[in-house]
Structures are given as structure tokens and as C-alpha cells.
Amino acid sequence: MSLWGGRFQDKIDDLMKQLNDSFRFDRRLYAADIRGSVAYAGALSDTGLLTDEECQSIIDGLEQVRQEFNEGSFQEANDEDIHTAVERRLTEIVGPAAGKLHTGRSRNDQVATDLRLWLIEQIGIVQSDLAAVQAALIDKAEGHLDLIMPGYTHLQPAQPVLFSHWLMSVFWAFDRDQERLDDCKRRTAVCPLGSGALSGTPFPIDRTALAAELGMPAISPNSMDAVSDRDFVAEFLFAASLIGIHISRLAEDLIIMSGPGRRFVTLGEQYTTGSSLMPQKRNPDSLELVRGKTGRILGALVGLLTVLKGLPSTYNKDLQEDKEPLFDTADTLAMVLPVLAGVIGSLVPSPDAMRGALDMAMLATDLADYLVDRGVPFREAHHITGHLVRRAEEQGITLDQLPLDVLQAESAVFDADAAAIFDFERAVSRRAAPGGTAPETAREQIAQAHKCLVARNRA
Ligand code: ARG
């Protein structure tokens, strides 16, 4: 049975029905759909459109339908979508009174409401999964504050940094993702119910009370906008895409850092797999999948934006295409983020490998800074140091092995105390301005990060 058969003579074409039906994927909206309908029944009864008894029997019937879905005993009957399925089953349970539930409501405002309710809850799940990844980063950073490794730009060794400073650099990207999700949640929690098909409802429904009943602080201000707006889905997919980009870059870093070139960290065996042919292999598949799964998240965003582009006003069936990319993205994040938190927890850093990769040339900036501290303009200091780097290269020695007279031949400012420059701990500790890699600022960052997570857990 469909919800719209009255004016039709011919039965829907079988293939058309397959194309049109969405129950196979939107059935997961059942809890949101039923929650919306329970609240809507209450709103109808407040206006006198349902008697108290009718309202109660509808609510009881909806509870039974919810129970059937929860238990997995819900019997499908070729239903077009979740809204049709719930109403069909409700009618079987409570009889004709069920037909009053849809008074003044359209599936257009209904589906928009359901999707928002579903997404509000899902955003909470993503946020707590992401917070677990952030907590794993803080934990690792706190546990290894003494480790210095090369920092890279262009994949070229650049300057020494704390391993913890690198870990925390990823934390802050996720913190921005959390803020984006907060923001997205705020705009998702705007209730379209009571907008009807497109022009609003003629019945005196208290939309504000209805929204509050559904935990939404605001109502949509325009019915035509309300039934066509899928910005909240696009925003979530964008926030998810940036999360995808951040986790994909983290995965790539860890693949490189754990790989044969660096071996700065070892991944827990439980997050790696072997090769069916080469017995010696241990591959970072967890990280490759984190990186690879990001592709479908970006695809979902682009797919949805393409559906929305150029749509005429209000509801068009194209909008049914909002759900699969949204569900797939939520499922992907729910699968990937907990694994990533586990991978981070399992990382064992190798101090020897990190130390072994540090090279004195990474202190060339510090050598230039020595001159700057003694009044030489930075540009000139950079030039002088460049010469010295070249000298050392030509002689096949490291920068710290250049004799003092060679330094002094480039600049009379050099003194015996220049030898103190060639110390990685010193170089790291010097970067003590806020945001730098000095251990004390790293500790401050970690304290600040703890506060962010605690505030988030309280909210
Ligand atoms: N299954 C539909 C969707 O997901 C529900 C809304 C149907 N509205 C309509 N006018 N046919 O968008």
C-alpha cells in the first residue's frame, strides 16, 4: 500500500518501484521517524485534532512499532519508505485512527525532521569517537615529552622538534573539527515539522513547543526553505571530509614514520597484517584503510553537492539521494575513528631511531640565530651560515666539526661559545614562544588540550 494511491489507475512499474523505493536504506531512520510522530501526535491533540484517546492509542501503537524494529521482528510489506512503513504498520495496530496522524503533515517536512533528528545523534557519536582519538594523542604526547626527532618540510629534514609537539599538531586539527561539528549540530537542530508539503500548515500547531519536544531549540522560519534545505547534510559531509583529510594525513605520516626509511615508531601488531606470499611482511593496513576510506567521504560530499546544485524550489525527489552518502559517511567514520585511536595507543616510539636521524645541518638556523643574537642582521647571518654549510659539505664533515678559525673567517662575530649551538636539546628548548616546540610550551599545550576535552565531556 502506498500513501498516495487515490488518483492513480495504473499500478507502478516494477522497475520504477525499485528506483523509487528507499525503505532498504531509510529504514534506519525508524527511531527518529517514530519520535517525530509521537511528538506530532501530541501537537495535534493539543489543537483538538486528535482526542486524548486517539492520541494515546497512536502513541501506544508507535511504541509497538518501535519495539518491533528494535527487536528485528518488524515485517516488511514492500513499503516505499520508512514513513510509509511506520504508518502502514500503525494502521494495522490501531485501525483508522492512525490515518489522522498525517493531518497537516507531509513526508516533505517529516523526512527533513527525521534526518535532522538522526544526524544530531550521529554528530554526538562522531564527536565522542574523535575525542577518543584526541585523548590517545594527548596520552602519547604526555608519555614521551623527552623525545626529539627531525621535523620535516617538503619531506626534507628541517629542524629538530619534540615527538610530542608533532602529536599535538594533529590534536589541534581535530579540535577545529570538533568546533565545526558543534556548529553543524546547532544548525541541524532547527525543526522543519509543521511546514507541510511546502506552504506551511493550516492547523494551529504550536511549532515552537513541538520543536522543544524534539529537543530542537529553533523552528525553521520559512516552509519552502524548510522542505528543501539540506545544507545541514552538506555541512556535516564537509566537516566529515576535513576529518577525513586530517586522519588521512596522520595515517600517511605514520606510514612514513613507521616505514623502513625512518622506523621512528612501531605499530602494534594488532593493527597490521601479513602478506599471503612474503612471510617477512608486516603491513600497516589499518593506516592505509584510514587513508583510503577518506576517498569515499570526499566522494559523498561532492555527490551531495552535485545533487543539490540547480534544484528548483522546495521538495524534489532528487533529495532522497541525501541519505546514502550521509549514512555511508557516518558508518565510515564510526568504523575508522576507533581503529585510529587504537593505532595511536599502540605506537611504540624508538628514541634511537629518532636520535639517529637528527643531523647537525638541522641546526644551521640556530647557527644563524647565534649571529643575530650578536647584532648581525638575519639576512646576512643566513648568508654567512649558508657559506659554512657549503664549506662543511665540501670537506665532508658535519657543521659542528668546522674549526673556529673557519667560522671566524666568515664572520668575526664567532667566538668559542659557538660550540654550544650544536645541541639538539638546546635548539628545541630555545623555541619557547607560545606554540613552539620547547618542552615547557609542549606541556602548556597539553594542559590546554586536556581542558578542551574536559569542557567537551561536560557539554
Ligand atoms: N523517501 C522520501 C525522501 O527520502 C520521502 C519524501 C517523499 N516526498 C515526496 N513528495 N514524494 O525524500
Short mmCIF file of C-alpha atoms and ligand atoms in Angstrom, two decimals:
data_model
loop_
_atom_site.label_atom_id
_atom_site.label_comp_id
_atom_site.label_asym_id
_atom_site.label_seq_id
_atom_site.Cartn_x
_atom_site.Cartn_y
_atom_site.Cartn_z
CA MET A 1 0.00 0.00 0.00
CA SER A 2 1.33 3.43 -0.84
CA LEU A 3 0.38 6.71 0.81
CA TRP A 4 -0.74 8.31 -2.43
CA GLY A 5 -2.77 5.77 -4.47
CA GLY A 6 -6.09 7.66 -4.71
CA ARG A 7 -5.71 9.39 -8.04
CA PHE A 8 -3.93 6.53 -9.83
CA GLN A 9 -5.39 3.84 -12.05
CA ASP A 10 -2.30 2.04 -13.21
CA LYS A 11 -0.04 0.10 -10.90
CA ILE A 12 3.50 1.43 -10.61
CA ASP A 13 6.04 -0.20 -12.97
CA ASP A 14 8.17 -2.80 -11.16
CA LEU A 15 11.48 -1.24 -12.09
CA MET A 16 10.16 2.21 -11.32
CA LYS A 17 9.17 0.95 -7.89
CA GLN A 18 12.71 -0.31 -7.29
CA LEU A 19 14.09 3.05 -8.31
CA ASN A 20 11.59 4.96 -6.21
CA ASP A 21 11.67 2.93 -3.01
CA SER A 22 14.03 3.99 -0.28
CA PHE A 23 12.98 1.66 2.55
CA ARG A 24 16.06 -0.52 2.12
CA PHE A 25 18.28 2.35 3.23
CA ASP A 26 16.00 4.77 5.10
CA ARG A 27 14.65 2.11 7.50
CA ARG A 28 17.46 3.11 9.80
CA LEU A 29 15.56 6.36 10.40
CA TYR A 30 12.83 4.41 12.20
CA ALA A 31 13.60 5.67 15.71
CA ALA A 32 13.75 9.28 14.51
CA ASP A 33 10.57 8.84 12.45
CA ILE A 34 8.66 7.40 15.39
CA ARG A 35 10.00 10.03 17.78
CA GLY A 36 8.83 12.75 15.37
CA SER A 37 5.41 11.13 15.04
CA VAL A 38 4.91 10.75 18.78
CA ALA A 39 5.64 14.46 19.22
CA TYR A 40 3.43 15.34 16.26
CA ALA A 41 0.52 13.32 17.68
CA GLY A 42 0.88 15.34 20.88
CA ALA A 43 0.85 18.59 18.92
CA LEU A 44 -2.30 17.53 17.02
CA SER A 45 -4.02 16.57 20.22
CA ASP A 46 -3.14 19.97 21.76
CA THR A 47 -5.10 21.60 18.93
CA GLY A 48 -8.05 19.24 19.41
CA LEU A 49 -7.50 17.48 16.06
CA LEU A 50 -6.98 14.21 17.96
CA THR A 51 -8.94 13.21 21.04
CA ASP A 52 -6.94 12.18 24.07
CA GLU A 53 -7.88 8.54 23.44
CA GLU A 54 -6.89 8.69 19.77
CA CYS A 55 -3.61 10.33 20.69
CA GLN A 56 -2.87 7.72 23.33
CA SER A 57 -3.69 4.81 21.04
CA ILE A 58 -1.49 6.28 18.29
CA ILE A 59 1.38 6.77 20.74
CA ASP A 60 0.99 3.24 22.11
CA GLY A 61 0.86 1.88 18.57
CA LEU A 62 4.01 3.79 17.61
CA GLU A 63 5.77 2.39 20.68
CA GLN A 64 4.87 -1.10 19.49
CA VAL A 65 6.25 -0.37 16.01
CA ARG A 66 9.45 0.92 17.61
CA GLN A 67 9.65 -2.25 19.66
CA GLU A 68 9.27 -4.39 16.53
CA PHE A 69 12.09 -2.53 14.80
CA ASN A 70 14.27 -2.76 17.90
CA GLU A 71 13.75 -6.49 18.16
CA GLY A 72 14.13 -7.09 14.44
CA SER A 73 10.60 -8.51 14.20
CA PHE A 74 9.18 -5.73 12.00
CA GLN A 75 7.53 -7.35 8.98
CA GLU A 76 8.18 -5.54 5.71
CA ALA A 77 5.42 -5.31 3.12
CA ASN A 78 7.02 -3.82 0.05
CA ASP A 79 6.91 -0.44 1.75
CA GLU A 80 8.02 2.58 -0.24
CA ASP A 81 9.93 4.25 2.55
CA ILE A 82 10.25 4.36 6.32
CA HIS A 83 7.37 6.84 6.68
CA THR A 84 5.05 4.60 4.67
CA ALA A 85 6.18 1.52 6.59
CA VAL A 86 5.58 3.03 10.02
CA GLU A 87 2.16 4.41 9.05
CA ARG A 88 1.11 1.13 7.41
CA ARG A 89 2.05 -0.87 10.50
CA LEU A 90 0.45 1.69 12.81
CA THR A 91 -2.80 1.37 10.88
CA GLU A 92 -2.67 -2.41 11.26
CA ILE A 93 -2.25 -1.98 15.01
CA VAL A 94 -4.63 0.88 15.86
CA GLY A 95 -7.03 0.95 12.93
CA PRO A 96 -8.42 4.03 11.12
CA ALA A 97 -7.41 6.49 13.86
CA ALA A 98 -3.86 6.09 12.57
CA GLY A 99 -4.99 7.92 9.45
CA LYS A 100 -5.34 11.13 11.46
CA LEU A 101 -1.63 11.29 12.34
CA HIS A 102 -0.64 12.73 8.99
CA THR A 103 -3.05 15.70 9.32
CA GLY A 104 -1.29 18.82 8.08
CA ARG A 105 1.96 16.92 7.71
CA SER A 106 3.73 15.91 4.52
CA ARG A 107 6.53 13.44 4.07
CA ASN A 108 8.48 16.51 2.97
CA ASP A 109 8.59 18.11 6.41
CA GLN A 110 8.61 14.66 8.00
CA VAL A 111 11.72 13.37 6.23
CA ALA A 112 13.60 16.62 6.83
CA THR A 113 12.75 16.34 10.54
CA ASP A 114 13.73 12.67 10.73
CA LEU A 115 17.05 13.26 9.06
CA ARG A 116 17.87 16.13 11.39
CA LEU A 117 16.97 14.10 14.47
CA TRP A 118 19.09 11.22 13.23
CA LEU A 119 22.04 13.45 12.43
CA ILE A 120 22.00 15.30 15.76
CA GLU A 121 22.52 11.97 17.49
CA GLN A 122 25.12 10.83 14.97
CA ILE A 123 27.16 14.01 15.38
CA GLY A 124 27.38 13.17 19.09
CA ILE A 125 28.82 9.76 18.18
CA VAL A 126 31.39 11.21 15.79
CA GLN A 127 32.37 13.79 18.39
CA SER A 128 32.97 11.20 21.08
CA ASP A 129 34.90 8.92 18.70
CA LEU A 130 37.01 11.89 17.68
CA ALA A 131 37.56 12.85 21.33
CA ALA A 132 38.91 9.33 21.92
CA VAL A 133 41.45 9.86 19.13
CA GLN A 134 42.40 13.20 20.68
CA ALA A 135 42.76 11.62 24.11
CA ALA A 136 45.08 8.95 22.62
CA LEU A 137 47.23 11.71 21.09
CA ILE A 138 47.49 13.61 24.37
CA ASP A 139 48.32 10.42 26.19
CA LYS A 140 51.19 9.56 23.83
CA ALA A 141 52.43 13.16 23.84
CA GLU A 142 52.49 13.26 27.63
CA GLY A 143 54.29 9.95 27.89
CA HIS A 144 57.21 10.89 25.62
CA LEU A 145 58.00 14.53 26.28
CA ASP A 146 61.75 13.92 26.12
CA LEU A 147 61.89 12.56 22.56
CA ILE A 148 63.41 14.73 19.84
CA MET A 149 63.04 13.82 16.18
CA PRO A 150 63.63 15.63 12.90
CA GLY A 151 60.78 17.88 11.79
CA TYR A 152 60.29 17.95 8.02
CA THR A 153 59.16 20.36 5.35
CA HIS A 154 58.94 19.12 1.74
CA LEU A 155 59.73 15.70 3.29
CA GLN A 156 63.26 17.09 3.83
CA PRO A 157 64.76 17.12 7.34
CA ALA A 158 64.34 20.70 8.55
CA GLN A 159 64.67 21.37 12.29
CA PRO A 160 64.52 19.23 15.42
CA VAL A 161 61.14 19.04 17.13
CA LEU A 162 59.65 17.12 20.02
CA PHE A 163 57.79 13.96 19.02
CA SER A 164 55.09 15.26 21.39
CA HIS A 165 54.91 18.54 19.52
CA TRP A 166 54.16 16.67 16.32
CA LEU A 167 51.49 14.57 18.04
CA MET A 168 49.84 17.69 19.41
CA SER A 169 49.86 19.33 15.98
CA VAL A 170 47.35 16.70 14.96
CA PHE A 171 45.29 17.23 18.12
CA TRP A 172 44.56 20.85 17.19
CA ALA A 173 43.32 19.95 13.73
CA PHE A 174 40.82 17.61 15.38
CA ASP A 175 39.86 20.34 17.81
CA ARG A 176 38.81 22.50 14.87
CA ASP A 177 36.84 19.55 13.53
CA GLN A 178 35.03 19.35 16.88
CA GLU A 179 34.13 23.03 16.63
CA ARG A 180 32.84 22.56 13.10
CA LEU A 181 30.66 19.69 14.32
CA ASP A 182 29.32 21.85 17.20
CA ASP A 183 28.40 24.46 14.66
CA CYS A 184 26.83 21.94 12.30
CA LYS A 185 24.82 20.47 15.18
CA ARG A 186 23.44 23.90 16.05
CA ARG A 187 22.16 24.43 12.51
CA THR A 188 20.87 20.86 12.29
CA ALA A 189 18.76 21.38 15.42
CA VAL A 190 16.24 23.62 13.63
CA CYS A 191 12.84 21.95 13.35
CA PRO A 192 11.03 21.91 9.97
CA LEU A 193 8.00 19.98 11.26
CA GLY A 194 4.81 21.96 10.68
CA SER A 195 5.91 23.17 7.25
CA GLY A 196 3.63 20.73 5.42
CA ALA A 197 4.45 19.91 1.80
CA LEU A 198 5.83 23.39 1.05
CA SER A 199 3.41 26.13 2.10
CA GLY A 200 3.01 25.54 5.85
CA THR A 201 0.20 24.02 7.85
CA PRO A 202 -3.31 25.47 8.12
CA PHE A 203 -3.77 23.89 11.56
CA PRO A 204 -2.92 25.87 14.71
CA ILE A 205 0.07 23.74 15.65
CA ASP A 206 2.43 25.19 18.25
CA ARG A 207 5.61 24.64 16.26
CA THR A 208 7.88 26.03 18.94
CA ALA A 209 6.55 23.62 21.55
CA LEU A 210 6.77 20.78 19.03
CA ALA A 211 10.41 21.63 18.30
CA ALA A 212 11.20 21.80 22.01
CA GLU A 213 9.56 18.40 22.48
CA LEU A 214 12.02 17.08 19.89
CA GLY A 215 14.98 18.72 21.63
CA MET A 216 15.39 21.38 18.96
CA PRO A 217 15.82 24.95 20.19
CA ALA A 218 14.62 26.62 16.97
CA ILE A 219 11.99 26.29 14.24
CA SER A 220 12.54 26.89 10.54
CA PRO A 221 11.36 30.38 9.56
CA ASN A 222 10.10 29.56 6.04
CA SER A 223 8.20 26.44 4.96
CA MET A 224 9.51 26.47 1.38
CA ASP A 225 13.09 26.66 2.61
CA ALA A 226 12.39 24.11 5.35
CA VAL A 227 11.43 21.27 2.98
CA SER A 228 14.27 21.89 0.53
CA ASP A 229 17.12 22.71 2.89
CA ARG A 230 19.80 20.04 3.03
CA ASP A 231 22.58 22.44 3.99
CA PHE A 232 22.92 20.61 7.30
CA VAL A 233 23.75 17.39 5.44
CA ALA A 234 26.26 19.18 3.23
CA GLU A 235 27.83 20.83 6.28
CA PHE A 236 28.17 17.52 8.06
CA LEU A 237 29.72 15.94 4.97
CA PHE A 238 32.15 18.83 4.72
CA ALA A 239 33.09 18.55 8.40
CA ALA A 240 33.48 14.79 7.84
CA SER A 241 35.61 15.45 4.76
CA LEU A 242 38.03 17.60 6.73
CA ILE A 243 38.15 14.93 9.43
CA GLY A 244 38.88 12.50 6.60
CA ILE A 245 41.66 14.71 5.32
CA HIS A 246 43.15 15.07 8.80
CA ILE A 247 43.06 11.35 9.56
CA SER A 248 44.37 10.54 6.11
CA ARG A 249 47.34 12.86 6.56
CA LEU A 250 48.01 11.45 10.02
CA ALA A 251 47.87 7.94 8.55
CA GLU A 252 50.33 8.92 5.83
CA ASP A 253 52.72 10.44 8.40
CA LEU A 254 52.57 7.28 10.49
CA ILE A 255 53.11 5.05 7.48
CA ILE A 256 56.25 7.02 6.67
CA MET A 257 57.39 7.23 10.29
CA SER A 258 56.95 3.51 10.88
CA GLY A 259 58.33 2.52 7.48
CA PRO A 260 61.82 1.23 6.68
CA GLY A 261 63.21 4.71 5.95
CA ARG A 262 62.64 6.07 9.46
CA ARG A 263 61.38 3.47 11.94
CA PHE A 264 60.63 6.22 14.47
CA VAL A 265 57.62 4.30 15.71
CA THR A 266 56.40 0.71 15.65
CA LEU A 267 52.70 -0.04 15.18
CA GLY A 268 51.03 -2.61 17.41
CA GLU A 269 50.82 -5.97 15.65
CA GLN A 270 47.07 -5.99 16.15
CA TYR A 271 46.80 -3.14 13.65
CA THR A 272 48.97 -4.66 10.94
CA THR A 273 48.55 -7.63 8.63
CA GLY A 274 50.81 -10.07 6.83
CA SER A 275 51.32 -10.99 3.21
CA SER A 276 49.97 -14.21 1.72
CA LEU A 277 53.20 -14.63 -0.22
CA MET A 278 56.03 -12.92 1.64
CA PRO A 279 56.36 -14.33 5.15
CA GLN A 280 58.51 -11.45 6.42
CA LYS A 281 55.92 -8.74 5.72
CA ARG A 282 54.03 -6.73 8.29
CA ASN A 283 51.96 -4.11 6.56
CA PRO A 284 50.28 -1.00 8.03
CA ASP A 285 46.85 -1.87 6.58
CA SER A 286 44.96 -0.09 9.36
CA LEU A 287 46.55 3.21 8.33
CA GLU A 288 46.21 2.52 4.62
CA LEU A 289 42.48 1.93 5.13
CA VAL A 290 42.14 5.10 7.18
CA ARG A 291 43.78 6.92 4.28
CA GLY A 292 41.84 5.03 1.62
CA LYS A 293 38.38 5.32 3.23
CA THR A 294 38.72 9.08 3.08
CA GLY A 295 38.13 8.82 -0.65
CA ARG A 296 34.51 7.77 -0.23
CA ILE A 297 33.86 10.51 2.33
CA LEU A 298 35.04 13.18 -0.12
CA GLY A 299 33.00 11.43 -2.82
CA ALA A 300 29.89 11.64 -0.65
CA LEU A 301 30.32 15.39 -0.22
CA VAL A 302 30.83 16.02 -3.91
CA GLY A 303 27.92 13.69 -4.75
CA LEU A 304 25.50 15.51 -2.47
CA LEU A 305 26.57 18.97 -3.60
CA THR A 306 26.03 17.85 -7.18
CA VAL A 307 22.51 16.63 -6.34
CA LEU A 308 21.67 19.97 -4.70
CA LYS A 309 23.10 22.17 -7.40
CA GLY A 310 20.43 23.58 -9.70
CA LEU A 311 17.44 22.02 -7.89
CA PRO A 312 14.28 24.07 -8.31
CA SER A 313 12.46 25.38 -5.23
CA THR A 314 11.17 23.15 -2.42
CA TYR A 315 11.00 19.37 -2.41
CA ASN A 316 12.15 17.34 -5.41
CA LYS A 317 12.68 13.60 -5.30
CA ASP A 318 16.36 14.16 -6.02
CA LEU A 319 16.55 14.95 -2.31
CA GLN A 320 16.05 11.29 -1.49
CA GLU A 321 19.67 10.95 -2.65
CA ASP A 322 20.80 12.75 0.50
CA LYS A 323 20.64 9.65 2.68
CA GLU A 324 23.05 7.06 1.33
CA PRO A 325 26.08 9.38 1.23
CA LEU A 326 25.21 10.60 4.72
CA PHE A 327 24.80 7.11 6.15
CA ASP A 328 27.89 5.80 4.42
CA THR A 329 29.97 8.67 5.76
CA ALA A 330 28.69 8.23 9.31
CA ASP A 331 29.36 4.46 9.11
CA THR A 332 32.83 5.02 7.70
CA LEU A 333 33.81 7.40 10.49
CA ALA A 334 32.30 5.09 13.10
CA MET A 335 34.48 2.28 11.76
CA VAL A 336 37.69 4.18 11.21
CA LEU A 337 38.00 6.54 14.20
CA PRO A 338 38.05 3.87 16.94
CA VAL A 339 40.67 1.92 14.97
CA LEU A 340 42.76 5.04 14.65
CA ALA A 341 42.53 5.67 18.40
CA GLY A 342 43.72 2.09 18.92
CA VAL A 343 46.61 2.50 16.48
CA ILE A 344 47.79 5.65 18.26
CA GLY A 345 47.57 3.91 21.62
CA SER A 346 49.64 1.02 20.25
CA LEU A 347 52.51 3.17 18.92
CA VAL A 348 55.90 2.44 20.45
CA PRO A 349 58.40 5.19 19.67
CA SER A 350 62.04 4.37 19.06
CA PRO A 351 64.31 7.00 20.70
CA ASP A 352 67.41 5.57 18.99
CA ALA A 353 65.96 5.80 15.51
CA MET A 354 64.79 9.37 16.13
CA ARG A 355 68.15 10.40 17.57
CA GLY A 356 69.99 8.65 14.72
CA ALA A 357 68.04 10.65 12.14
CA LEU A 358 68.99 14.00 13.64
CA ASP A 359 71.78 15.67 11.79
CA MET A 360 73.82 18.76 12.63
CA ALA A 361 72.75 20.52 9.45
CA MET A 362 69.31 20.87 11.11
CA LEU A 363 70.98 23.35 13.47
CA ALA A 364 72.05 25.72 10.68
CA THR A 365 69.22 28.10 11.61
CA ASP A 366 70.48 28.11 15.19
CA LEU A 367 73.93 28.98 13.90
CA ALA A 368 72.45 31.95 12.04
CA ASP A 369 70.47 32.89 15.18
CA TYR A 370 73.76 32.97 17.12
CA LEU A 371 74.93 35.78 14.83
CA VAL A 372 71.57 37.54 15.06
CA ASP A 373 71.82 37.49 18.86
CA ARG A 374 75.09 39.36 18.44
CA GLY A 375 73.67 42.07 16.22
CA VAL A 376 74.13 40.65 12.71
CA PRO A 377 71.03 41.27 10.52
CA PHE A 378 69.27 37.96 9.85
CA ARG A 379 69.66 38.10 6.06
CA GLU A 380 73.42 38.45 6.41
CA ALA A 381 73.56 35.77 9.10
CA HIS A 382 71.63 33.43 6.77
CA HIS A 383 74.15 34.09 4.01
CA ILE A 384 77.18 33.51 6.25
CA THR A 385 75.69 30.28 7.57
CA GLY A 386 74.96 29.15 4.03
CA HIS A 387 78.65 29.50 3.24
CA LEU A 388 79.56 27.48 6.30
CA VAL A 389 77.12 24.71 5.38
CA ARG A 390 78.77 24.56 1.97
CA ARG A 391 82.25 24.50 3.49
CA ALA A 392 81.31 21.58 5.71
CA GLU A 393 79.79 19.73 2.76
CA GLU A 394 82.90 20.28 0.64
CA GLN A 395 85.12 18.96 3.41
CA GLY A 396 82.86 16.02 4.10
CA ILE A 397 82.41 16.99 7.75
CA THR A 398 79.38 17.99 9.80
CA LEU A 399 78.63 21.60 10.63
CA ASP A 400 79.77 21.24 14.26
CA GLN A 401 83.16 19.93 13.10
CA LEU A 402 84.14 23.17 11.35
CA PRO A 403 87.07 24.68 13.29
CA LEU A 404 86.58 28.06 14.95
CA ASP A 405 89.01 29.79 12.59
CA VAL A 406 86.88 28.71 9.62
CA LEU A 407 83.80 30.20 11.31
CA GLN A 408 85.69 33.36 12.09
CA ALA A 409 86.90 33.66 8.52
CA GLU A 410 83.22 34.05 7.58
CA SER A 411 82.33 36.34 10.48
CA ALA A 412 84.49 37.88 13.17
CA VAL A 413 81.48 37.70 15.50
CA PHE A 414 82.01 33.96 16.11
CA ASP A 415 83.58 33.05 19.41
CA ALA A 416 84.50 29.83 21.23
CA ASP A 417 80.99 29.69 22.76
CA ALA A 418 79.60 28.95 19.28
CA ALA A 419 80.29 25.27 20.00
CA ALA A 420 77.28 25.28 22.37
CA ILE A 421 74.94 25.73 19.37
CA PHE A 422 75.32 22.11 18.33
CA ASP A 423 72.99 20.63 20.84
CA PHE A 424 69.54 19.38 19.80
CA GLU A 425 68.05 19.77 23.30
CA ARG A 426 69.17 23.37 23.33
CA ALA A 427 67.72 24.02 19.87
CA VAL A 428 64.34 22.62 20.90
CA SER A 429 64.28 24.45 24.24
CA ARG A 430 65.01 27.79 22.56
CA ARG A 431 61.63 27.66 20.75
CA ALA A 432 59.81 28.67 23.88
CA ALA A 433 57.43 31.29 22.49
CA PRO A 434 53.81 30.07 22.67
CA GLY A 435 53.12 27.39 20.07
CA GLY A 436 56.81 26.43 19.76
CA THR A 437 58.41 23.06 20.31
CA ALA A 438 60.13 23.72 23.67
CA PRO A 439 59.20 21.14 26.33
CA GLU A 440 57.63 23.80 28.56
CA THR A 441 55.34 25.08 25.78
CA ALA A 442 54.51 21.50 24.80
CA ARG A 443 53.45 20.95 28.42
CA GLU A 444 51.31 24.09 28.27
CA GLN A 445 49.69 22.86 25.06
CA ILE A 446 48.94 19.53 26.65
CA ALA A 447 47.37 21.24 29.67
CA GLN A 448 45.26 23.39 27.34
CA ALA A 449 44.26 20.32 25.32
CA HIS A 450 43.17 18.50 28.48
CA LYS A 451 40.96 21.45 29.33
CA CYS A 452 39.37 21.38 25.86
CA LEU A 453 38.50 17.71 26.21
CA VAL A 454 37.17 18.09 29.74
CA ALA A 455 34.97 21.03 28.67
CA ARG A 456 33.72 18.92 25.78
CA ASN A 457 32.88 15.98 28.03
CA ARG A 458 30.93 18.29 30.31
CA ALA A 459 28.97 19.93 27.47
N1 ARG B 1 11.50 8.93 0.79
C1 ARG B 1 11.37 10.32 0.55
C2 ARG B 1 12.72 11.02 0.73
O1 ARG B 1 13.56 10.43 1.29
C3 ARG B 1 10.38 10.91 1.49
C4 ARG B 1 9.76 12.18 0.99
C5 ARG B 1 8.83 11.86 -0.12
N2 ARG B 1 8.14 13.04 -0.55
C6 ARG B 1 7.50 13.10 -1.71
N3 ARG B 1 6.93 14.24 -2.02
N4 ARG B 1 7.46 12.10 -2.55
O2 ARG B 1 12.96 12.13 0.31
#
